[in-house]
Amino acid sequence: MDIICFPFERVVEINAFILETEPGMKGAVDLAKLQGALGRVDNAIVYQGLDDVFEIAAKYTASIAFAHSLPDANKRTGLIVALEYLSLNDFELTDDNDLLADAVRDLVVGDITELDFADVLYAQYAQGDAPTD
């Protein structure tokens, strides 16, 4: 599997788009914090052998959400990065925005782990991949 690493510039673009189209505070991005957050994902891939695309997507969400490197919409940006990462790896999710938003909130407040969040993402993929009668 070819690992796709997200460049910080793309994360900044995603965040800017969110803040242009939805409510949120505009301001400066702390690039050092953002690069550190993305580096945690890269390090887990390289040094810990993380190779499950859903776990990597979950780690992107958590790392971006916890870093608070963006002026606002850190959780939303983390989720969109995860969904785009999955899409780039040919995993399209059916959109259950409420479920995903609740899962990100639960991840950030510690009610679920990154692995639990990866399971939520996978379940959404599997649900959309299932044949319909």
XYZ file of C-alpha atoms in Angstrom:
133
model
C 0.000 0.000 0.000
C 1.272 3.454 -0.890
C 0.909 5.731 2.098
C -0.426 9.171 1.306
C 0.821 11.799 3.733
C -1.177 14.985 4.035
C 0.804 18.167 3.412
C 0.105 20.934 5.903
C -0.817 23.262 3.017
C -3.811 21.061 2.150
C -4.974 21.058 5.779
C -4.788 24.867 5.796
C -6.829 24.960 2.547
C -9.491 22.688 4.032
C -9.692 24.809 7.173
C -9.932 28.039 5.145
C -12.774 26.555 3.087
C -14.652 25.524 6.223
C -14.253 28.974 7.755
C -15.419 30.643 4.517
C -18.580 28.549 4.333
C -19.482 27.987 7.998
C -19.365 30.013 11.203
C -16.039 30.232 12.964
C -13.283 32.575 14.062
C -10.749 33.530 11.459
C -7.132 34.001 12.404
C -3.609 32.772 11.963
C -2.631 29.125 11.700
C 0.111 27.956 14.055
C 2.149 26.132 11.413
C 4.582 24.616 13.904
C 1.735 23.003 15.862
C 0.047 21.827 12.664
C 3.250 20.320 11.301
C 3.817 18.646 14.660
C 0.312 17.162 14.567
C 0.818 15.813 11.053
C 4.269 14.561 12.057
C 2.677 12.411 14.764
C 0.734 10.611 12.036
C 3.812 10.211 9.842
C 5.824 8.878 12.800
C 3.135 6.344 13.685
C 3.189 5.112 10.090
C 6.973 4.892 9.829
C 8.034 3.884 13.336
C 5.005 2.085 14.756
C 3.990 0.317 11.555
C 0.568 1.930 11.394
C -0.833 0.789 8.049
C -4.605 0.508 8.427
C -6.184 3.335 6.416
C -9.061 3.745 8.874
C -6.681 3.943 11.841
C -4.527 6.452 9.969
C -7.619 8.529 9.170
C -8.611 8.420 12.839
C -5.114 9.521 13.848
C -5.347 12.480 11.443
C -8.640 13.510 13.038
C -7.323 13.209 16.587
C -3.975 14.849 15.879
C -5.501 17.860 14.154
C -8.334 18.231 16.661
C -6.039 18.025 19.699
C -3.316 20.299 18.295
C -5.532 23.403 18.247
C -3.245 24.801 15.569
C -6.060 26.292 13.521
C -7.959 29.461 14.415
C -11.242 27.518 14.625
C -12.904 24.366 13.285
C -10.080 22.060 14.397
C -12.458 19.107 14.879
C -14.273 19.760 11.595
C -10.976 20.083 9.748
C -9.665 16.875 11.314
C -12.761 15.020 10.183
C -12.623 16.391 6.627
C -8.922 15.483 6.391
C -9.800 11.942 7.496
C -12.582 11.672 4.926
C -10.372 13.052 2.159
C -7.554 10.713 3.188
C -9.936 7.756 2.959
C -11.216 8.963 -0.406
C -7.681 9.286 -1.757
C -7.207 5.653 -0.740
C -10.422 4.639 -2.576
C -12.632 4.340 0.507
C -15.757 6.437 0.108
C -17.996 6.842 3.140
C -21.706 7.323 3.186
C -22.394 10.553 4.939
C -24.030 10.332 8.314
C -22.941 13.778 9.421
C -24.586 13.583 12.829
C -22.959 10.245 13.628
C -19.540 11.427 12.502
C -19.838 14.756 14.335
C -20.874 12.952 17.522
C -17.999 10.486 17.114
C -15.454 13.293 16.707
C -16.835 15.005 19.803
C -16.644 11.713 21.713
C -13.058 11.245 20.523
C -12.007 14.700 21.674
C -13.628 14.450 25.107
C -12.165 10.981 25.634
C -15.350 8.937 25.529
C -13.898 6.852 22.675
C -10.355 6.056 21.558
C -8.738 6.549 18.170
C -9.325 2.853 17.504
C -13.004 3.260 18.359
C -13.182 6.212 15.979
C -11.471 4.139 13.269
C -14.185 1.515 13.819
C -16.876 4.179 13.341
C -15.250 5.241 10.067
C -14.990 1.630 8.910
C -18.601 0.923 9.851
C -19.701 3.896 7.757
C -17.672 2.592 4.830
C -18.968 -0.969 5.236
C -22.552 0.293 5.479
C -22.201 2.166 2.201
C -20.392 -0.746 0.559
C -23.125 -3.253 1.430
C -25.390 -4.334 -1.437
C -28.946 -3.064 -1.279
C -31.967 -5.275 -1.914
